[in-house]
Amino acid sequence: MSDKPGFEGKNCIGDEHYLPTFFQIVDPGGIANWSTTHVDWSERKWHPKSYTARDVTYELLKNITSIDVSVHVSSDEKREVQSWPCLWNGIQKPCYLFARKFTPGTLDRLSTGITGQKEVKEDENGSLRDFGSSESLRYGDSPPPKKKEPVRKCRGGQGLCGFQCNDGCCNSKCAAKYKHGVGFCEIYGPYNIYLCVCNYVCSALNQGMF
């Protein structure tokens, strides 16, 4: 396609470039100025890095969801680095709502196998082991169920947090809803939904769990 006007010998991936270009033309001020999907191009190949089961750790996902600066390295010989803050209505926020590429073997670890784990390595038998714990995970296996602890406190949701409801607003809602309730805005789920969560002492008549 380099013989066509305006391309200057660069690649054009139609299915990936059409919609971003269309949105930029229709509403340039209403879209994010960066990709909302995290990819790792450090291997400098045609496709981004594919994460395997051994790559998926709590630290990896925490690092991805805490990035608030978008960095772009040009694909030409100059390898110029550009960076800009990820802004939501003028406020710097984490950049990414999604991430890729994760192989099918990472499904169990992404859904249930990494919560609270600090260090995961592959042992001599090909198992994924959480060092500091006696439990290990085989590729494709689900983690063993955790022992249930006595419930002493309950959690209740009070809607979404956002620009009009921060920690202070959330705390006020919880104090009004639950006796001695304390609230904080917390991120939940793979889509980083910002929720107002109340922590309160359970009673015999109020055992609702969030």
Tab-separated table of C-alpha atoms in Angstrom:
chain	number	residue	atom	x	y	z
A	1	MET	CA	0.000	0.000	0.000
A	2	SER	CA	3.038	2.281	-0.038
A	3	ASP	CA	2.241	3.460	-3.585
A	4	LYS	CA	-0.936	5.212	-2.401
A	5	PRO	CA	-0.948	8.907	-1.386
A	6	GLY	CA	-0.380	9.677	2.280
A	7	PHE	CA	0.908	6.291	3.398
A	8	GLU	CA	4.621	7.027	2.936
A	9	GLY	CA	5.530	3.360	3.073
A	10	LYS	CA	3.981	2.748	6.519
A	11	ASN	CA	1.737	-0.138	7.453
A	12	CYS	CA	-2.018	0.290	7.554
A	13	ILE	CA	-4.022	-2.343	9.431
A	14	GLY	CA	-7.539	-1.486	8.310
A	15	ASP	CA	-9.539	-3.368	10.963
A	16	GLU	CA	-7.459	-1.835	13.773
A	17	HIS	CA	-7.106	1.710	12.440
A	18	TYR	CA	-10.549	2.424	10.982
A	19	LEU	CA	-12.613	2.901	14.160
A	20	PRO	CA	-10.035	5.016	16.068
A	21	THR	CA	-9.673	7.237	12.998
A	22	PHE	CA	-13.459	7.475	12.595
A	23	PHE	CA	-13.990	8.484	16.243
A	24	GLN	CA	-11.198	11.051	16.012
A	25	ILE	CA	-12.898	12.670	13.018
A	26	VAL	CA	-16.413	12.600	14.514
A	27	ASP	CA	-15.585	13.713	18.072
A	28	PRO	CA	-11.892	14.477	18.668
A	29	GLY	CA	-12.567	15.932	22.115
A	30	GLY	CA	-14.732	13.082	23.355
A	31	ILE	CA	-12.342	10.145	23.089
A	32	ALA	CA	-9.332	9.096	25.149
A	33	ASN	CA	-5.984	10.257	23.790
A	34	TRP	CA	-4.447	6.829	24.306
A	35	SER	CA	-5.236	3.156	23.906
A	36	THR	CA	-7.412	1.768	26.703
A	37	THR	CA	-5.937	-1.711	26.161
A	38	HIS	CA	-2.518	-2.527	27.616
A	39	VAL	CA	-0.060	-4.390	25.383
A	40	ASP	CA	3.628	-5.161	25.836
A	41	TRP	CA	5.622	-4.425	22.683
A	42	SER	CA	9.031	-4.837	24.361
A	43	GLU	CA	9.837	-7.902	22.236
A	44	ARG	CA	9.677	-5.679	19.112
A	45	LYS	CA	7.794	-8.231	16.998
A	46	TRP	CA	4.745	-7.999	14.735
A	47	HIS	CA	2.551	-9.036	17.652
A	48	PRO	CA	2.742	-8.011	21.324
A	49	LYS	CA	3.993	-10.277	24.084
A	50	SER	CA	1.692	-13.182	24.938
A	51	TYR	CA	1.399	-13.833	28.674
A	52	THR	CA	1.496	-17.462	29.800
A	53	ALA	CA	0.353	-18.992	33.080
A	54	ARG	CA	3.764	-18.488	34.676
A	55	ASP	CA	3.660	-14.777	33.799
A	56	VAL	CA	0.345	-14.110	35.515
A	57	THR	CA	0.927	-12.834	39.039
A	58	TYR	CA	-0.739	-10.390	41.360
A	59	GLU	CA	2.171	-8.010	40.804
A	60	LEU	CA	1.725	-8.094	37.007
A	61	LEU	CA	-1.946	-7.128	37.147
A	62	LYS	CA	-1.299	-4.553	39.862
A	63	ASN	CA	1.408	-2.938	37.734
A	64	ILE	CA	-0.820	-2.844	34.646
A	65	THR	CA	-3.777	-1.302	36.491
A	66	SER	CA	-1.595	1.336	38.190
A	67	ILE	CA	-0.095	2.804	34.983
A	68	ASP	CA	-1.279	6.405	34.590
A	69	VAL	CA	1.117	7.608	31.873
A	70	SER	CA	0.780	6.487	28.245
A	71	VAL	CA	4.131	5.801	26.563
A	72	HIS	CA	4.546	5.393	22.801
A	73	VAL	CA	7.758	4.379	21.018
A	74	SER	CA	7.808	5.072	17.288
A	75	SER	CA	8.300	2.081	14.999
A	76	ASP	CA	10.827	3.797	12.744
A	77	GLU	CA	14.608	3.772	13.113
A	78	LYS	CA	14.613	6.812	15.394
A	79	ARG	CA	12.668	4.938	18.124
A	80	GLU	CA	11.378	8.220	19.516
A	81	VAL	CA	9.674	7.971	22.910
A	82	GLN	CA	6.535	10.005	23.553
A	83	SER	CA	4.618	10.086	26.826
A	84	TRP	CA	1.568	11.896	28.158
A	85	PRO	CA	-0.658	11.527	31.243
A	86	CYS	CA	-3.917	9.597	30.947
A	87	LEU	CA	-6.592	12.170	31.749
A	88	TRP	CA	-10.277	11.542	32.460
A	89	ASN	CA	-12.106	14.891	32.425
A	90	GLY	CA	-8.860	16.620	33.321
A	91	ILE	CA	-7.948	14.258	36.192
A	92	GLN	CA	-5.030	11.825	35.846
A	93	LYS	CA	-6.305	8.260	36.200
A	94	PRO	CA	-5.086	4.711	35.405
A	95	CYS	CA	-4.889	4.277	31.637
A	96	TYR	CA	-6.071	0.776	30.903
A	97	LEU	CA	-9.469	-0.913	31.038
A	98	PHE	CA	-8.277	-4.060	29.242
A	99	ALA	CA	-5.054	-5.972	28.562
A	100	ARG	CA	-3.763	-8.519	26.051
A	101	LYS	CA	-2.476	-11.015	24.990
A	102	PHE	CA	-3.228	-13.773	27.508
A	103	THR	CA	-3.033	-17.383	26.345
A	104	PRO	CA	-5.935	-19.791	27.104
A	105	GLY	CA	-3.828	-21.440	29.814
A	106	THR	CA	-3.973	-18.268	31.925
A	107	LEU	CA	-7.754	-18.386	32.395
A	108	ASP	CA	-7.808	-20.141	35.771
A	109	ARG	CA	-5.089	-17.971	37.231
A	110	LEU	CA	-6.710	-14.779	35.963
A	111	SER	CA	-10.111	-15.685	37.416
A	112	THR	CA	-9.264	-17.339	40.737
A	113	GLY	CA	-5.642	-18.309	41.115
A	114	ILE	CA	-3.701	-15.156	41.967
A	115	THR	CA	-5.623	-13.346	44.701
A	116	GLY	CA	-3.269	-12.547	47.540
A	117	GLN	CA	-0.314	-14.453	46.119
A	118	LYS	CA	3.008	-12.674	46.433
A	119	GLU	CA	5.449	-14.831	44.502
A	120	VAL	CA	4.686	-17.591	42.006
A	121	LYS	CA	7.376	-19.702	40.331
A	122	GLU	CA	7.614	-22.914	38.361
A	123	ASP	CA	9.048	-25.763	40.426
A	124	GLU	CA	11.044	-28.769	39.202
A	125	ASN	CA	7.841	-30.741	38.515
A	126	GLY	CA	6.342	-28.140	36.187
A	127	SER	CA	3.917	-26.819	38.796
A	128	LEU	CA	3.163	-23.198	39.557
A	129	ARG	CA	3.924	-22.829	43.238
A	130	ASP	CA	3.144	-19.907	45.495
A	131	PHE	CA	6.320	-19.814	47.593
A	132	GLY	CA	5.497	-19.239	51.214
A	133	SER	CA	2.471	-21.515	50.776
A	134	SER	CA	2.263	-25.298	50.688
A	135	GLU	CA	-0.266	-25.281	47.850
A	136	SER	CA	0.725	-25.557	44.177
A	137	LEU	CA	-1.144	-25.065	40.922
A	138	ARG	CA	-0.797	-27.309	37.879
A	139	TYR	CA	-1.262	-25.655	34.502
A	140	GLY	CA	-4.991	-25.596	33.812
A	141	ASP	CA	-5.926	-26.578	37.390
A	142	SER	CA	-8.106	-24.462	39.615
A	143	PRO	CA	-6.613	-23.393	42.948
A	144	PRO	CA	-7.674	-25.322	46.060
A	145	PRO	CA	-10.584	-23.769	47.974
A	146	LYS	CA	-9.585	-21.490	50.792
A	147	LYS	CA	-10.582	-22.255	54.350
A	148	LYS	CA	-13.541	-20.197	55.481
A	149	GLU	CA	-12.934	-17.885	58.398
A	150	PRO	CA	-15.600	-16.758	60.882
A	151	VAL	CA	-17.442	-13.704	59.611
A	152	ARG	CA	-16.934	-10.782	61.955
A	153	LYS	CA	-17.592	-7.854	59.674
A	154	CYS	CA	-19.824	-7.326	56.676
A	155	ARG	CA	-19.462	-5.251	53.539
A	156	GLY	CA	-22.204	-3.454	51.691
A	157	GLY	CA	-22.223	-1.628	48.386
A	158	GLN	CA	-23.558	1.914	48.100
A	159	GLY	CA	-23.311	2.502	44.372
A	160	LEU	CA	-20.570	3.883	42.178
A	161	CYS	CA	-17.837	6.276	43.144
A	162	GLY	CA	-16.780	8.962	40.730
A	163	PHE	CA	-16.071	12.618	40.335
A	164	GLN	CA	-19.165	13.575	42.350
A	165	CYS	CA	-18.710	10.978	45.080
A	166	ASN	CA	-15.229	10.464	46.516
A	167	ASP	CA	-14.067	8.750	49.726
A	168	GLY	CA	-15.670	11.422	51.905
A	169	CYS	CA	-19.017	11.133	50.152
A	170	CYS	CA	-18.850	7.332	50.284
A	171	ASN	CA	-18.032	7.391	54.012
A	172	SER	CA	-21.028	9.653	54.694
A	173	LYS	CA	-23.336	7.268	52.825
A	174	CYS	CA	-22.075	4.305	54.831
A	175	ALA	CA	-22.359	6.097	58.171
A	176	ALA	CA	-25.989	6.916	57.376
A	177	LYS	CA	-26.846	3.428	56.102
A	178	TYR	CA	-25.053	1.243	58.656
A	179	LYS	CA	-24.410	1.853	62.338
A	180	HIS	CA	-20.713	2.676	62.807
A	181	GLY	CA	-20.191	2.013	59.095
A	182	VAL	CA	-17.035	3.228	57.363
A	183	GLY	CA	-16.812	3.572	53.590
A	184	PHE	CA	-14.102	3.809	50.963
A	185	CYS	CA	-14.011	3.929	47.169
A	186	GLU	CA	-12.426	0.721	45.892
A	187	ILE	CA	-11.678	-0.778	42.467
A	188	TYR	CA	-13.425	-4.088	41.747
A	189	GLY	CA	-13.343	-6.679	38.979
A	190	PRO	CA	-11.379	-7.005	35.752
A	191	TYR	CA	-12.950	-3.811	34.390
A	192	ASN	CA	-11.770	-1.650	37.329
A	193	ILE	CA	-15.247	-0.532	38.402
A	194	TYR	CA	-14.984	2.162	41.100
A	195	LEU	CA	-17.449	1.270	43.879
A	196	CYS	CA	-18.417	2.743	47.241
A	197	VAL	CA	-17.935	-0.107	49.729
A	198	CYS	CA	-19.110	0.012	53.357
A	199	ASN	CA	-17.435	-1.936	56.163
A	200	TYR	CA	-19.587	-2.476	59.231
A	201	VAL	CA	-20.078	-4.846	62.155
A	202	CYS	CA	-22.515	-7.616	61.326
A	203	SER	CA	-25.638	-8.005	63.429
A	204	ALA	CA	-28.061	-10.901	63.855
A	205	LEU	CA	-30.603	-9.088	61.680
A	206	ASN	CA	-28.201	-7.803	59.058
A	207	GLN	CA	-25.900	-10.420	57.579
A	208	GLY	CA	-25.736	-9.068	54.028
A	209	MET	CA	-22.437	-9.686	52.339
A	210	PHE	CA	-21.045	-7.643	49.448
